[in-house]
Coordinates of C-alpha atoms and ligand atoms in Angstrom, one line a residue:
X288 CA -88.6 27.3 98.9
X289 CA -90.7 24.2 99.2
X290 CA -93.3 23.4 96.8
X291 CA -96.3 24.3 98.8
X292 CA -94.6 27.8 99.9
X293 CA -94.0 28.3 96.2
X294 CA -97.7 27.8 95.4
X295 CA -98.7 30.0 98.1
X296 CA -96.6 32.8 97.2
X297 CA -97.6 32.5 93.6
X298 CA -101.2 32.7 94.5
X299 CA -100.5 35.8 96.7
X300 CA -98.8 37.5 93.8
X301 CA -101.9 36.8 91.6
X302 CA -104.0 38.5 94.0
X303 CA -101.7 41.6 94.0
X304 CA -103.2 42.8 90.8
X305 CA -106.5 43.3 92.3
X306 CA -105.6 45.5 95.3
X307 CA -107.3 48.6 95.0
X308 CA -104.5 50.8 94.8
X309 CA -103.1 49.3 91.7
X310 CA -102.8 52.3 89.3
X311 CA -104.4 52.6 86.1
X312 CA -101.1 53.0 84.3
X313 CA -99.5 49.7 85.5
X314 CA -100.7 47.4 82.8
X315 CA -99.8 49.7 79.9
X316 CA -96.7 50.4 81.3
X317 CA -95.8 46.5 81.6
X318 CA -96.6 46.5 78.0
X319 CA -93.9 49.1 77.4
X320 CA -91.5 47.3 79.7
X321 CA -91.8 44.1 77.8
X322 CA -90.6 45.4 74.6
X323 CA -87.0 46.5 73.5
X324 CA -86.6 50.2 74.0
X325 CA -86.1 50.6 70.3
X326 CA -89.7 49.1 69.7
X327 CA -91.3 51.5 72.2
X328 CA -93.5 54.1 70.3
X329 CA -93.0 57.5 71.7
X330 CA -96.8 58.5 71.6
X331 CA -97.5 55.6 73.9
X332 CA -95.2 56.8 76.3
X333 CA -96.7 60.6 75.7
X334 CA -100.0 59.1 76.4
X335 CA -98.9 57.3 79.7
X336 CA -97.0 60.2 81.1
X337 CA -100.0 62.5 80.3
X338 CA -102.4 60.3 82.2
X339 CA -101.5 61.9 85.5
X340 CA -101.1 65.7 85.9
X341 CA -98.4 64.8 88.8
X342 CA -96.3 62.4 86.5
X343 CA -96.8 65.1 83.5
X344 CA -95.3 67.7 85.8
X345 CA -92.3 65.4 87.2
X346 CA -91.4 64.8 83.5
X347 CA -91.1 68.4 82.8
X348 CA -89.3 69.2 86.1
X349 CA -86.8 66.6 85.3
X350 CA -86.3 67.5 81.6
X351 CA -85.7 71.0 82.8
X352 CA -83.0 70.1 85.4
X353 CA -79.8 71.3 84.7
X354 CA -78.3 67.7 84.4
X355 CA -80.2 67.2 81.3
X356 CA -79.5 70.4 79.5
X357 CA -80.3 74.2 79.4
X358 CA -83.0 74.4 76.7
X359 CA -86.4 75.4 78.3
X360 CA -88.9 72.5 77.8
X361 CA -92.5 73.1 77.7
X362 CA -94.5 70.1 76.5
X363 CA -94.7 66.4 77.7
X364 CA -93.6 65.3 74.4
X365 CA -90.3 67.3 74.2
X366 CA -89.6 66.3 77.8
X367 CA -89.7 62.7 76.8
X368 CA -87.6 63.1 73.8
X369 CA -85.0 65.1 75.8
X370 CA -85.0 62.5 78.6
X371 CA -85.1 59.5 76.3
X372 CA -87.0 56.3 76.5
X373 CA -84.9 54.7 79.2
X374 CA -85.0 57.3 81.6
X375 CA -88.9 57.7 80.9
X376 CA -89.4 54.0 81.7
X377 CA -87.7 54.2 84.8
X378 CA -89.4 57.3 85.9
X379 CA -92.9 56.0 85.1
X380 CA -92.1 52.6 86.9
X381 CA -90.8 54.5 89.8
X382 CA -93.9 56.4 90.0
X383 CA -96.1 53.5 89.5
X384 CA -94.6 51.4 92.1
X385 CA -94.8 54.4 94.8
X386 CA -98.5 54.1 94.1
X387 CA -98.8 50.5 94.2
X388 CA -97.1 50.0 97.6
X389 CA -99.2 51.4 100.7
X390 CA -96.8 53.9 102.7
X391 CA -96.8 51.8 105.6
X392 CA -95.6 48.8 103.9
X393 CA -92.4 50.1 102.7
X394 CA -89.7 48.2 104.7
X395 CA -86.5 49.6 102.8
X396 CA -86.6 53.3 102.7
X397 CA -88.0 54.1 99.3
X398 CA -85.6 56.6 98.2
X399 CA -82.8 53.9 99.4
X400 CA -84.5 51.6 97.1
X401 CA -85.0 53.6 93.9
X402 CA -81.1 55.0 94.3
X403 CA -79.8 51.3 94.2
X404 CA -82.0 50.3 91.5
X405 CA -81.4 53.2 89.3
X406 CA -77.6 53.0 90.4
X407 CA -77.5 49.4 89.5
X408 CA -79.4 50.2 85.9
X409 CA -76.7 52.9 85.1
X410 CA -73.6 50.9 86.2
X411 CA -74.7 47.8 84.6
X412 CA -75.3 49.7 81.5
X413 CA -72.0 51.5 81.6
X414 CA -70.2 48.1 82.1
X415 CA -72.2 46.6 79.3
X416 CA -71.1 49.1 77.1
X417 CA -67.6 48.8 78.3
X418 CA -67.2 45.2 77.4
X419 CA -69.2 45.5 73.9
X420 CA -72.4 43.8 75.3
X421 CA -74.7 44.2 72.3
X422 CA -77.8 45.3 74.2
X423 CA -77.1 48.0 76.8
X424 CA -80.4 49.1 77.1
X425 CA -81.6 45.8 78.1
X426 CA -78.8 45.6 80.8
X427 CA -80.2 49.1 81.9
X428 CA -83.5 47.5 82.6
X429 CA -82.3 44.4 84.1
X430 CA -80.3 46.3 86.5
X431 CA -83.5 48.7 87.3
X432 CA -85.7 45.6 87.9
X433 CA -83.5 43.1 89.4
X434 CA -84.7 43.8 93.0
X435 CA -88.4 43.7 92.5
X436 CA -88.6 41.0 94.8
X437 CA -87.9 43.4 97.8
X438 CA -91.4 44.8 96.6
X439 CA -93.2 41.6 96.9
X440 CA -91.7 41.0 100.4
X441 CA -92.5 44.4 101.6
X442 CA -96.3 43.7 100.6
X443 CA -96.9 40.0 101.4
X444 CA -94.5 39.5 104.3
X445 CA -93.9 43.1 105.9
X446 CA -93.2 42.1 109.5
X447 CA -90.8 39.2 108.7
X448 CA -89.0 41.3 105.8
X449 CA -88.6 44.0 108.4
X450 CA -87.0 41.4 110.7
X451 CA -84.7 40.3 108.0
X452 CA -83.5 43.9 107.3
X453 CA -82.9 44.4 110.9
X454 CA -80.9 41.4 111.4
X455 CA -78.9 42.1 108.3
X456 CA -78.4 45.7 109.4
X457 CA -77.3 44.5 113.0
X458 CA -75.0 41.9 111.7
X459 CA -73.8 44.0 108.5
X460 CA -74.3 41.1 106.6
X461 CA -76.2 40.5 103.0
X462 CA -80.0 40.9 103.2
X463 CA -80.6 38.0 100.9
X464 CA -78.9 35.7 103.7
X465 CA -81.2 36.9 106.4
X466 CA -84.4 36.7 104.1
X467 CA -83.6 33.0 103.8
X468 CA -83.0 32.6 107.4
X469 CA -86.3 34.4 108.4
X470 CA -88.7 34.2 105.4
X471 CA -87.4 30.8 103.9
X472 CA -87.0 32.5 100.6
X473 CA -85.3 35.6 99.1
X474 CA -86.3 38.6 97.1
X475 CA -84.7 36.8 94.2
X476 CA -87.3 34.0 94.2
X477 CA -90.3 36.3 94.8
X478 CA -88.6 38.7 92.1
X479 CA -88.7 35.9 89.6
X480 CA -92.3 35.0 90.3
X481 CA -93.5 38.7 90.2
X482 CA -91.4 39.0 86.8
X483 CA -93.1 35.8 85.5
X484 CA -96.7 37.1 86.5
X485 CA -96.1 40.3 84.8
X486 CA -95.1 38.6 81.6
X487 CA -91.6 40.3 81.5
X488 CA -89.1 38.8 79.3
X489 CA -87.4 35.5 80.6
X490 CA -83.9 37.1 80.7
X491 CA -85.4 39.9 83.1
X492 CA -86.9 37.0 85.5
X493 CA -83.6 35.1 85.1
X494 CA -81.8 38.0 86.3
X495 CA -84.1 38.8 89.3
X496 CA -83.7 35.1 90.3
X497 CA -80.0 34.4 90.1
X498 CA -78.4 37.9 90.6
X499 CA -77.1 37.0 94.0
X500 CA -76.7 33.4 93.0
X501 CA -74.7 33.1 89.7
X502 CA -72.8 29.9 90.5
X503 CA -76.1 28.0 90.7
X504 CA -76.1 28.4 86.8
X505 CA -74.1 25.9 84.9
X506 CA -73.5 28.4 82.3
X507 CA -74.4 31.8 83.6
X508 CA -75.7 34.1 81.0
X509 CA -73.8 37.5 80.5
X510 CA -76.8 39.6 81.5
X511 CA -77.1 37.8 84.9
X512 CA -73.3 38.4 85.4
X513 CA -73.5 42.0 84.5
X514 CA -76.4 42.8 86.7
X515 CA -74.7 40.6 89.6
X516 CA -71.4 42.8 89.4
X517 CA -73.5 46.1 88.9
X518 CA -75.3 45.2 92.3
X519 CA -72.0 44.4 93.9
X520 CA -70.3 47.7 92.8
X521 CA -73.4 49.8 94.0
X522 CA -73.2 48.0 97.4
X523 CA -69.5 48.8 97.6
X524 CA -70.2 52.5 96.4
X525 CA -72.5 53.4 99.4
X526 CA -75.7 52.6 97.2
X527 CA -77.0 49.6 98.9
X528 CA -79.8 48.9 101.2
X529 CA -79.4 51.7 103.8
X530 CA -77.0 50.0 106.1
X531 CA -73.5 49.4 106.3
X532 CA -72.5 45.9 104.7
X533 CA -69.1 44.0 105.5
X534 CA -68.1 42.9 102.1
X535 CA -64.7 41.5 101.0
X536 CA -65.1 41.3 97.4
X537 CA -62.3 40.9 94.9
X538 CA -64.3 41.3 91.4
X539 CA -61.8 39.5 89.6
X540 CA -62.5 36.5 91.6
X541 CA -66.1 36.8 91.9
X542 CA -68.4 33.8 90.6
X543 CA -69.7 36.1 87.6
X544 CA -66.2 37.3 86.5
X545 CA -65.0 34.1 84.5
X546 CA -68.1 33.4 82.7
X547 CA -68.6 37.1 81.6
X548 CA -64.8 37.1 80.6
X549 CA -65.4 34.0 78.3
X550 CA -68.4 35.5 76.7
X551 CA -66.7 39.1 76.4
X552 CA -63.0 39.0 76.7
X553 CA -62.7 42.9 76.6
X554 CA -63.6 42.5 80.3
X555 CA -60.0 41.7 80.8
X556 CA -58.9 45.0 79.5
X557 CA -61.3 46.8 82.0
X558 CA -59.4 48.9 84.6
X559 CA -61.3 48.2 87.9
X560 CA -60.0 50.9 89.7
X561 CA -60.6 53.4 87.0
X562 CA -64.2 52.1 86.7
X563 CA -65.0 52.3 90.3
X564 CA -63.9 56.1 90.2
X565 CA -66.2 56.4 87.1
X566 CA -68.9 54.9 89.1
X567 CA -68.3 57.3 91.9
X568 CA -68.5 60.1 89.5
X569 CA -71.8 59.1 88.5
X570 CA -73.2 58.9 92.0
X571 CA -74.0 62.5 92.2
X572 CA -76.2 62.1 89.1
X573 CA -77.7 59.1 90.3
X574 CA -78.7 60.5 93.6
X575 CA -79.9 63.8 92.2
X576 CA -81.9 62.0 89.4
X577 CA -83.9 59.7 91.9
X578 CA -84.4 62.8 94.2
X579 CA -85.7 64.8 91.3
X580 CA -88.1 62.1 90.0
X581 CA -89.1 60.2 93.1
X582 CA -88.3 62.5 96.1
X583 CA -91.5 64.6 96.0
X584 CA -93.7 61.5 95.8
X585 CA -91.8 59.5 98.0
X586 CA -91.7 62.2 100.5
X587 CA -95.3 62.6 100.2
X588 CA -96.0 59.1 100.7
X589 CA -93.8 58.7 103.8
X590 CA -95.4 61.8 105.7
Ligands
LIG77 FE1 -80.9 41.7 95.2
LIG78 FE1 -79.6 44.7 94.6

């Protein structure tokens, strides 16, 4: 991206904050996303989730879903304790973003986008645990937020982003490649700018920037490698961007594999076939979670 376009995009992103539909919970929620999960105070999350009756109802509905236990949960606080901080952060963020983006601006189908984001969060976290990465919660958050640039492109470049998706879908090719051809930049670059504008930790903005371009880094951080692989696995397992993508992937020859193996030799012992089956086994939960949490508001937004 040339310097003029970069400056223009940065200015446009700054203006996003003043759009009238930005929900009141965005800034306090960003405050929660900037902190490690263990530092997040339960009372803060309860306060946020209680701000809006619809959000509180979604918390209760999700906590009472059979996927998360059989206990009858009646208060927002008990629901948050049952669901855990990570699920709550994802849910609040999803609800918030659904409110930020006007319904006519969504280019990717919102359910598809959230399934991919949540799928990537879960897969990246599982992989992180599997290789002994010390911050699996950070891996989850990095997976959840890695494609934030799609939201920027949807709002700021709706028509051209739609053309990019149509071309990628027609060619069954990677969306970021078509974005580069049509927009002149990708969701990776716009995602990095949004992460920086929102003051999210540097490792999250770095992941947004390089998750499709690990080889551009001389020594790729393990978090970027994990999210890159998590994204690939999701796209391979039908949790992509809503179209069939022709991909020939050999994970052990992927650009992220060697740097990750160097940092975490336990990766060598990961049985990929088993791991893929494991991910497929989690798909039902991913789909059900997204549908339970976002389905109603997304469907309402689309109508
Ligand atoms: Fe991406
Ligand atoms: Fe992705």
